[in-house]
Amino acid sequence: MTGLRTQSKITIKILKINLPARFSFIRFPNFIAMSLNLDSFEPDSTKKSPAFNLIFLLFLSIFFLVSCGNGDSEKEERPDRAKMEEAQKAFDEENYDKAKSSVEYFLAQYPKDVQALYFYAQVLVATDQLLKAREKANEILAIDPERPEAQAILGEVHYGRKEFSQALKLSRQALKKNPSLQVPYRVIGEIYLKQGQVKDSIKVLLEAQRLKPDDVETLKKLSAAYIKDKQYKEAKKYLDKAMEVDENVPGVHYNMAVVYANLNNGQKAMEHVELALKYYIELDTFFWIGKARDMKRLIARKFKISE
């Protein structure tokens, strides 16, 4: 019992030690010995007392626990974003169900990650879940009211509702706070395209593409603007770039079919529309399955190709 009481007292006193300004860990045992009113311990001593061993073990334990704690903190600060990369790839391929499940998995671990919430909102907009996208904007505002990503999301929501003036206003506000945000440029470019301002659309979408050169969604929209402007070779240039990033995007193949049809290459047009149709069927995207089938019939009729 006496030994236990002594150990308890030593432990308590160690925790209350105030280190001097010039402190050497080499002399740590001697310093503790003086603090506990024990005899000095010399490093070259051939005989170590039980108190010395106890103090030294306690020091190592405390050092080890502090080191482990710092490691966990660093790990928490750097979340593994592999799931987000997986979600982005699925989003590019228009596989929105997979993109949604991947980002939800990530957010279950990091619910306050603004970039993940921002991306999730884009998935929700793409699947026409506009109320849920608005909720993600509100979550970002709750984390930080100054983050422009919330306004960018709300701009997308209004664009999805065809409320173009409000979408433009919010997207511009987001860009005023952070000119490096890419999505607002894309929203503005798409609105200009729908309003027939094709040249302006191309200009804005080029800025979006400059900010994220490998963003497949932007490359797809930019190619659509060039197709609308009858600049088919320019459209093909950006579609080729999109295919370098990912060859499995149905919308890219659909636009490529339009380009080749207008460049009078019926065989290539048919190859790409068939790939687009294949991917749309796999994704069970009803609207685009119908569009791809219609395009296939038009190409077959124009170039006299059997379906």
mmCIF file of C-alpha atoms in Angstrom:
data_model
loop_
_atom_site.group_PDB
_atom_site.id
_atom_site.type_symbol
_atom_site.label_atom_id
_atom_site.label_comp_id
_atom_site.label_asym_id
_atom_site.label_seq_id
_atom_site.Cartn_x
_atom_site.Cartn_y
_atom_site.Cartn_z
ATOM 1 C CA MET A 1 0.000 0.000 0.000
ATOM 2 C CA THR A 2 2.883 2.348 0.834
ATOM 3 C CA GLY A 3 4.329 1.743 -2.635
ATOM 4 C CA LEU A 4 0.998 2.603 -4.268
ATOM 5 C CA ARG A 5 0.668 5.810 -2.272
ATOM 6 C CA THR A 6 4.204 6.842 -3.219
ATOM 7 C CA GLN A 7 3.495 6.144 -6.897
ATOM 8 C CA SER A 8 0.270 8.171 -6.718
ATOM 9 C CA LYS A 9 2.088 11.136 -5.157
ATOM 10 C CA ILE A 10 4.851 11.002 -7.762
ATOM 11 C CA THR A 11 2.300 10.956 -10.595
ATOM 12 C CA ILE A 12 0.423 13.939 -9.216
ATOM 13 C CA LYS A 13 3.574 15.970 -8.690
ATOM 14 C CA ILE A 14 4.876 15.237 -12.183
ATOM 15 C CA LEU A 15 1.731 16.627 -13.745
ATOM 16 C CA LYS A 16 2.219 19.870 -11.798
ATOM 17 C CA ILE A 17 5.832 20.497 -12.886
ATOM 18 C CA ASN A 18 6.612 23.910 -14.408
ATOM 19 C CA LEU A 19 9.471 23.641 -16.911
ATOM 20 C CA PRO A 20 12.141 26.375 -16.760
ATOM 21 C CA ALA A 21 12.826 28.575 -19.774
ATOM 22 C CA ARG A 22 16.104 26.821 -20.599
ATOM 23 C CA PHE A 23 15.161 23.177 -20.278
ATOM 24 C CA SER A 24 17.094 20.181 -21.620
ATOM 25 C CA PHE A 25 15.351 16.843 -22.050
ATOM 26 C CA ILE A 26 18.757 15.205 -21.547
ATOM 27 C CA ARG A 27 18.645 16.390 -17.915
ATOM 28 C CA PHE A 28 14.937 15.580 -17.546
ATOM 29 C CA PRO A 29 15.392 12.816 -14.904
ATOM 30 C CA ASN A 30 17.532 15.100 -12.701
ATOM 31 C CA PHE A 31 15.002 17.917 -13.043
ATOM 32 C CA ILE A 32 12.149 15.674 -11.900
ATOM 33 C CA ALA A 33 14.269 14.293 -9.109
ATOM 34 C CA MET A 34 14.843 17.814 -7.753
ATOM 35 C CA SER A 35 11.131 18.592 -8.125
ATOM 36 C CA LEU A 36 10.295 15.541 -6.021
ATOM 37 C CA ASN A 37 13.080 16.224 -3.471
ATOM 38 C CA LEU A 38 14.848 13.026 -4.523
ATOM 39 C CA ASP A 39 18.552 12.493 -5.047
ATOM 40 C CA SER A 40 19.992 13.504 -8.435
ATOM 41 C CA PHE A 41 20.066 10.819 -11.127
ATOM 42 C CA GLU A 42 23.188 10.731 -13.238
ATOM 43 C CA PRO A 43 22.981 9.336 -16.799
ATOM 44 C CA ASP A 44 26.114 7.250 -16.271
ATOM 45 C CA SER A 45 24.950 5.778 -13.013
ATOM 46 C CA THR A 46 25.292 2.030 -12.973
ATOM 47 C CA LYS A 47 22.508 1.684 -10.494
ATOM 48 C CA LYS A 48 19.053 2.997 -11.315
ATOM 49 C CA SER A 49 16.552 3.347 -8.452
ATOM 50 C CA PRO A 50 12.896 2.196 -8.860
ATOM 51 C CA ALA A 51 11.830 5.856 -8.644
ATOM 52 C CA PHE A 52 14.052 6.707 -11.619
ATOM 53 C CA ASN A 53 12.549 3.897 -13.692
ATOM 54 C CA LEU A 54 9.029 4.967 -12.783
ATOM 55 C CA ILE A 55 9.682 8.622 -13.685
ATOM 56 C CA PHE A 56 11.323 7.696 -16.964
ATOM 57 C CA LEU A 57 8.432 5.392 -17.949
ATOM 58 C CA LEU A 58 5.885 8.076 -17.098
ATOM 59 C CA PHE A 59 7.768 10.598 -19.225
ATOM 60 C CA LEU A 60 7.833 8.230 -22.210
ATOM 61 C CA SER A 61 4.109 7.466 -21.802
ATOM 62 C CA ILE A 62 3.164 11.147 -21.754
ATOM 63 C CA PHE A 63 5.382 11.859 -24.778
ATOM 64 C CA PHE A 64 3.837 8.936 -26.692
ATOM 65 C CA LEU A 65 0.258 10.015 -25.908
ATOM 66 C CA VAL A 66 0.936 13.598 -27.010
ATOM 67 C CA SER A 67 2.491 12.359 -30.254
ATOM 68 C CA CYS A 68 -0.484 10.118 -31.009
ATOM 69 C CA GLY A 69 -2.905 12.936 -30.296
ATOM 70 C CA ASN A 70 -1.201 15.197 -32.813
ATOM 71 C CA GLY A 71 -1.337 12.472 -35.460
ATOM 72 C CA ASP A 72 -5.087 12.060 -35.046
ATOM 73 C CA SER A 73 -5.575 15.820 -35.295
ATOM 74 C CA GLU A 74 -3.655 15.996 -38.570
ATOM 75 C CA LYS A 75 -5.668 13.096 -39.938
ATOM 76 C CA GLU A 76 -8.918 14.881 -39.087
ATOM 77 C CA GLU A 77 -7.730 18.028 -40.849
ATOM 78 C CA ARG A 78 -6.993 16.119 -44.061
ATOM 79 C CA PRO A 79 -10.036 14.016 -45.014
ATOM 80 C CA ASP A 80 -9.558 11.296 -47.590
ATOM 81 C CA ARG A 81 -11.190 12.736 -50.715
ATOM 82 C CA ALA A 82 -11.141 9.504 -52.730
ATOM 83 C CA LYS A 83 -14.942 9.284 -52.491
ATOM 84 C CA MET A 84 -15.252 12.830 -53.807
ATOM 85 C CA GLU A 85 -13.050 11.972 -56.787
ATOM 86 C CA GLU A 86 -15.263 8.947 -57.404
ATOM 87 C CA ALA A 87 -18.350 11.165 -57.165
ATOM 88 C CA GLN A 88 -16.904 13.689 -59.637
ATOM 89 C CA LYS A 89 -16.126 10.954 -62.171
ATOM 90 C CA ALA A 90 -19.656 9.564 -61.869
ATOM 91 C CA PHE A 91 -21.087 13.079 -62.263
ATOM 92 C CA ASP A 92 -19.031 13.642 -65.427
ATOM 93 C CA GLU A 93 -20.398 10.374 -66.824
ATOM 94 C CA GLU A 94 -23.957 11.530 -65.989
ATOM 95 C CA ASN A 95 -24.268 8.658 -63.518
ATOM 96 C CA TYR A 96 -25.990 10.845 -60.968
ATOM 97 C CA ASP A 97 -27.137 8.019 -58.680
ATOM 98 C CA LYS A 98 -23.547 6.902 -58.139
ATOM 99 C CA ALA A 99 -22.356 10.498 -57.730
ATOM 100 C CA LYS A 100 -25.055 11.054 -55.103
ATOM 101 C CA SER A 101 -24.233 7.916 -53.104
ATOM 102 C CA SER A 102 -20.483 8.687 -53.141
ATOM 103 C CA VAL A 103 -20.854 12.264 -51.931
ATOM 104 C CA GLU A 104 -23.391 11.192 -49.286
ATOM 105 C CA TYR A 105 -20.860 8.649 -47.974
ATOM 106 C CA PHE A 106 -18.247 11.407 -47.714
ATOM 107 C CA LEU A 107 -20.644 13.853 -46.023
ATOM 108 C CA ALA A 108 -21.626 11.223 -43.452
ATOM 109 C CA GLN A 109 -18.031 11.514 -42.189
ATOM 110 C CA TYR A 110 -17.470 15.222 -42.867
ATOM 111 C CA PRO A 111 -20.914 16.911 -42.699
ATOM 112 C CA LYS A 112 -19.467 20.447 -42.646
ATOM 113 C CA ASP A 113 -17.213 20.114 -45.682
ATOM 114 C CA VAL A 114 -18.312 23.097 -47.793
ATOM 115 C CA GLN A 115 -16.846 21.816 -51.059
ATOM 116 C CA ALA A 116 -18.671 18.500 -50.659
ATOM 117 C CA LEU A 117 -21.963 20.289 -49.899
ATOM 118 C CA TYR A 118 -21.379 22.532 -52.917
ATOM 119 C CA PHE A 119 -20.786 19.539 -55.171
ATOM 120 C CA TYR A 120 -23.790 17.666 -53.724
ATOM 121 C CA ALA A 121 -26.009 20.625 -54.593
ATOM 122 C CA GLN A 122 -24.810 20.442 -58.207
ATOM 123 C CA VAL A 123 -25.792 16.762 -58.342
ATOM 124 C CA LEU A 124 -29.213 17.637 -56.921
ATOM 125 C CA VAL A 125 -29.703 20.395 -59.505
ATOM 126 C CA ALA A 126 -28.720 17.987 -62.302
ATOM 127 C CA THR A 127 -31.409 15.566 -61.100
ATOM 128 C CA ASP A 128 -33.979 18.366 -60.723
ATOM 129 C CA GLN A 129 -34.101 18.096 -56.904
ATOM 130 C CA LEU A 130 -34.104 21.846 -56.507
ATOM 131 C CA LEU A 131 -35.575 22.054 -52.998
ATOM 132 C CA LYS A 132 -32.875 19.737 -51.660
ATOM 133 C CA ALA A 133 -30.222 21.782 -53.464
ATOM 134 C CA ARG A 134 -31.546 24.899 -51.714
ATOM 135 C CA GLU A 135 -31.225 23.050 -48.380
ATOM 136 C CA LYS A 136 -27.524 22.464 -49.105
ATOM 137 C CA ALA A 137 -27.112 26.196 -49.746
ATOM 138 C CA ASN A 138 -28.687 26.875 -46.343
ATOM 139 C CA GLU A 139 -26.309 24.378 -44.709
ATOM 140 C CA ILE A 140 -23.347 26.242 -46.186
ATOM 141 C CA LEU A 141 -24.760 29.562 -44.930
ATOM 142 C CA ALA A 142 -25.097 28.049 -41.438
ATOM 143 C CA ILE A 143 -21.405 27.070 -41.534
ATOM 144 C CA ASP A 144 -20.250 30.432 -42.898
ATOM 145 C CA PRO A 145 -22.691 33.169 -44.034
ATOM 146 C CA GLU A 146 -19.960 34.762 -46.169
ATOM 147 C CA ARG A 147 -19.258 31.742 -48.370
ATOM 148 C CA PRO A 148 -20.199 32.581 -52.008
ATOM 149 C CA GLU A 149 -20.834 28.911 -52.817
ATOM 150 C CA ALA A 150 -24.309 29.310 -51.301
ATOM 151 C CA GLN A 151 -25.188 32.051 -53.795
ATOM 152 C CA ALA A 152 -23.735 29.963 -56.627
ATOM 153 C CA ILE A 153 -26.032 27.076 -55.647
ATOM 154 C CA LEU A 154 -29.066 29.351 -55.431
ATOM 155 C CA GLY A 155 -28.174 30.698 -58.874
ATOM 156 C CA GLU A 156 -28.272 27.122 -60.200
ATOM 157 C CA VAL A 157 -31.596 26.510 -58.451
ATOM 158 C CA HIS A 158 -33.185 29.559 -60.103
ATOM 159 C CA TYR A 159 -31.694 28.513 -63.446
ATOM 160 C CA GLY A 160 -33.316 25.087 -63.008
ATOM 161 C CA ARG A 161 -36.634 26.864 -62.450
ATOM 162 C CA LYS A 162 -36.058 28.985 -65.564
ATOM 163 C CA GLU A 163 -35.972 32.116 -63.394
ATOM 164 C CA PHE A 164 -33.108 33.500 -65.410
ATOM 165 C CA SER A 165 -32.936 37.081 -64.107
ATOM 166 C CA GLN A 166 -32.653 35.879 -60.498
ATOM 167 C CA ALA A 167 -30.157 33.194 -61.524
ATOM 168 C CA LEU A 168 -27.992 35.807 -63.238
ATOM 169 C CA LYS A 169 -28.164 38.126 -60.230
ATOM 170 C CA LEU A 170 -27.106 35.446 -57.722
ATOM 171 C CA SER A 171 -24.396 34.018 -59.981
ATOM 172 C CA ARG A 172 -22.895 37.475 -60.447
ATOM 173 C CA GLN A 173 -23.004 38.101 -56.692
ATOM 174 C CA ALA A 174 -21.131 34.835 -56.128
ATOM 175 C CA LEU A 175 -18.481 35.840 -58.675
ATOM 176 C CA LYS A 176 -18.105 39.260 -57.074
ATOM 177 C CA LYS A 177 -17.141 37.540 -53.816
ATOM 178 C CA ASN A 178 -14.999 34.887 -55.481
ATOM 179 C CA PRO A 179 -14.134 35.336 -59.188
ATOM 180 C CA SER A 180 -12.467 31.902 -59.274
ATOM 181 C CA LEU A 181 -15.754 30.012 -58.787
ATOM 182 C CA GLN A 182 -16.434 28.107 -61.981
ATOM 183 C CA VAL A 183 -20.098 27.068 -61.757
ATOM 184 C CA PRO A 184 -21.570 30.619 -61.897
ATOM 185 C CA TYR A 185 -19.788 31.208 -65.214
ATOM 186 C CA ARG A 186 -21.323 28.022 -66.562
ATOM 187 C CA VAL A 187 -24.803 29.045 -65.396
ATOM 188 C CA ILE A 188 -24.451 32.502 -66.958
ATOM 189 C CA GLY A 189 -23.135 30.967 -70.194
ATOM 190 C CA GLU A 190 -26.051 28.543 -70.402
ATOM 191 C CA ILE A 191 -28.568 31.337 -69.814
ATOM 192 C CA TYR A 192 -27.016 33.415 -72.595
ATOM 193 C CA LEU A 193 -27.198 30.382 -74.894
ATOM 194 C CA LYS A 194 -30.891 29.845 -74.130
ATOM 195 C CA GLN A 195 -31.566 33.539 -74.723
ATOM 196 C CA GLY A 196 -29.875 33.409 -78.137
ATOM 197 C CA GLN A 197 -26.789 35.405 -77.079
ATOM 198 C CA VAL A 198 -24.502 32.763 -78.558
ATOM 199 C CA LYS A 199 -21.316 34.851 -78.841
ATOM 200 C CA ASP A 200 -21.673 36.046 -75.248
ATOM 201 C CA SER A 201 -22.366 32.470 -74.168
ATOM 202 C CA ILE A 202 -19.141 31.236 -75.783
ATOM 203 C CA LYS A 203 -17.141 34.030 -74.163
ATOM 204 C CA VAL A 204 -18.422 33.221 -70.657
ATOM 205 C CA LEU A 205 -18.138 29.447 -71.088
ATOM 206 C CA LEU A 206 -14.536 29.854 -72.246
ATOM 207 C CA GLU A 207 -13.840 31.599 -68.931
ATOM 208 C CA ALA A 208 -15.480 28.689 -67.080
ATOM 209 C CA GLN A 209 -13.313 26.261 -69.038
ATOM 210 C CA ARG A 210 -10.179 28.305 -68.280
ATOM 211 C CA LEU A 211 -10.854 27.955 -64.553
ATOM 212 C CA LYS A 212 -11.344 24.174 -64.799
ATOM 213 C CA PRO A 213 -9.789 22.982 -68.075
ATOM 214 C CA ASP A 214 -10.750 19.326 -67.587
ATOM 215 C CA ASP A 215 -14.321 19.843 -66.377
ATOM 216 C CA VAL A 216 -16.334 17.597 -68.698
ATOM 217 C CA GLU A 217 -19.661 19.307 -68.020
ATOM 218 C CA THR A 218 -18.240 22.672 -69.082
ATOM 219 C CA LEU A 219 -16.563 21.197 -72.173
ATOM 220 C CA LYS A 220 -19.909 19.676 -73.117
ATOM 221 C CA LYS A 221 -21.753 23.002 -72.711
ATOM 222 C CA LEU A 222 -19.037 24.878 -74.597
ATOM 223 C CA SER A 223 -19.280 22.434 -77.505
ATOM 224 C CA ALA A 224 -23.067 22.962 -77.549
ATOM 225 C CA ALA A 225 -22.531 26.728 -77.850
ATOM 226 C CA TYR A 226 -20.109 26.262 -80.756
ATOM 227 C CA ILE A 227 -22.590 23.883 -82.440
ATOM 228 C CA LYS A 228 -25.281 26.544 -82.058
ATOM 229 C CA ASP A 229 -22.885 29.031 -83.678
ATOM 230 C CA LYS A 230 -22.190 26.506 -86.480
ATOM 231 C CA GLN A 231 -18.506 26.375 -85.545
ATOM 232 C CA TYR A 232 -18.343 22.592 -85.781
ATOM 233 C CA LYS A 233 -14.559 22.230 -85.847
ATOM 234 C CA GLU A 234 -14.249 24.316 -82.674
ATOM 235 C CA ALA A 235 -16.966 22.203 -81.065
ATOM 236 C CA LYS A 236 -15.076 19.038 -82.015
ATOM 237 C CA LYS A 237 -11.874 20.417 -80.466
ATOM 238 C CA TYR A 238 -13.502 20.697 -77.043
ATOM 239 C CA LEU A 239 -15.325 17.382 -77.389
ATOM 240 C CA ASP A 240 -12.000 15.696 -78.173
ATOM 241 C CA LYS A 241 -10.611 17.242 -74.999
ATOM 242 C CA ALA A 242 -13.593 15.933 -73.018
ATOM 243 C CA MET A 243 -13.039 12.432 -74.400
ATOM 244 C CA GLU A 244 -9.393 12.580 -73.323
ATOM 245 C CA VAL A 245 -10.678 13.068 -69.782
ATOM 246 C CA ASP A 246 -13.433 10.428 -69.972
ATOM 247 C CA GLU A 247 -14.616 8.395 -72.964
ATOM 248 C CA ASN A 248 -17.830 7.193 -71.312
ATOM 249 C CA VAL A 249 -19.884 10.393 -71.209
ATOM 250 C CA PRO A 250 -23.106 9.986 -73.239
ATOM 251 C CA GLY A 251 -23.653 13.732 -73.728
ATOM 252 C CA VAL A 252 -20.194 14.101 -75.260
ATOM 253 C CA HIS A 253 -20.913 11.308 -77.759
ATOM 254 C CA TYR A 254 -24.319 12.822 -78.539
ATOM 255 C CA ASN A 255 -22.756 16.221 -79.321
ATOM 256 C CA MET A 256 -20.002 14.530 -81.303
ATOM 257 C CA ALA A 257 -22.663 12.801 -83.427
ATOM 258 C CA VAL A 258 -24.198 16.217 -84.173
ATOM 259 C CA VAL A 259 -20.773 17.598 -85.131
ATOM 260 C CA TYR A 260 -19.927 14.720 -87.479
ATOM 261 C CA ALA A 261 -23.391 14.853 -89.054
ATOM 262 C CA ASN A 262 -22.830 18.535 -89.854
ATOM 263 C CA LEU A 263 -19.339 17.774 -91.174
ATOM 264 C CA ASN A 264 -20.941 15.180 -93.489
ATOM 265 C CA ASN A 265 -19.239 12.193 -91.897
ATOM 266 C CA GLY A 266 -22.227 9.886 -91.529
ATOM 267 C CA GLN A 267 -20.291 6.827 -90.401
ATOM 268 C CA LYS A 268 -18.629 8.653 -87.507
ATOM 269 C CA ALA A 269 -21.909 10.329 -86.601
ATOM 270 C CA MET A 270 -23.598 6.920 -86.396
ATOM 271 C CA GLU A 271 -20.775 5.471 -84.264
ATOM 272 C CA HIS A 272 -21.093 8.244 -81.702
ATOM 273 C CA VAL A 273 -24.882 8.303 -81.530
ATOM 274 C CA GLU A 274 -24.886 4.545 -80.966
ATOM 275 C CA LEU A 275 -22.427 4.963 -78.095
ATOM 276 C CA ALA A 276 -24.557 7.763 -76.643
ATOM 277 C CA LEU A 277 -27.657 5.563 -76.873
ATOM 278 C CA LYS A 278 -25.820 2.638 -75.246
ATOM 279 C CA TYR A 279 -24.731 4.738 -72.259
ATOM 280 C CA TYR A 280 -28.147 6.386 -71.866
ATOM 281 C CA ILE A 281 -29.802 2.945 -71.806
ATOM 282 C CA GLU A 282 -27.324 1.775 -69.144
ATOM 283 C CA LEU A 283 -28.142 4.854 -67.061
ATOM 284 C CA ASP A 284 -31.867 4.455 -67.741
ATOM 285 C CA THR A 285 -32.118 8.133 -68.733
ATOM 286 C CA PHE A 286 -35.541 8.013 -70.377
ATOM 287 C CA PHE A 287 -35.612 11.484 -71.967
ATOM 288 C CA TRP A 288 -32.168 11.169 -73.544
ATOM 289 C CA ILE A 289 -32.781 7.615 -74.714
ATOM 290 C CA GLY A 290 -35.613 9.036 -76.827
ATOM 291 C CA LYS A 291 -33.457 11.920 -78.075
ATOM 292 C CA ALA A 292 -30.604 9.587 -79.057
ATOM 293 C CA ARG A 293 -32.974 7.249 -80.907
ATOM 294 C CA ASP A 294 -34.415 10.195 -82.837
ATOM 295 C CA MET A 295 -30.908 11.377 -83.708
ATOM 296 C CA LYS A 296 -29.941 7.888 -84.859
ATOM 297 C CA ARG A 297 -32.943 7.756 -87.204
ATOM 298 C CA LEU A 298 -32.099 11.205 -88.644
ATOM 299 C CA ILE A 299 -28.484 10.207 -89.298
ATOM 300 C CA ALA A 300 -29.528 6.909 -90.887
ATOM 301 C CA ARG A 301 -31.991 8.706 -93.148
ATOM 302 C CA LYS A 302 -29.627 11.544 -94.120
ATOM 303 C CA PHE A 303 -26.653 9.308 -94.942
ATOM 304 C CA LYS A 304 -28.669 6.257 -96.062
ATOM 305 C CA ILE A 305 -27.187 4.035 -93.372
ATOM 306 C CA SER A 306 -29.099 0.971 -92.237
ATOM 307 C CA GLU A 307 -29.934 1.099 -88.529
#
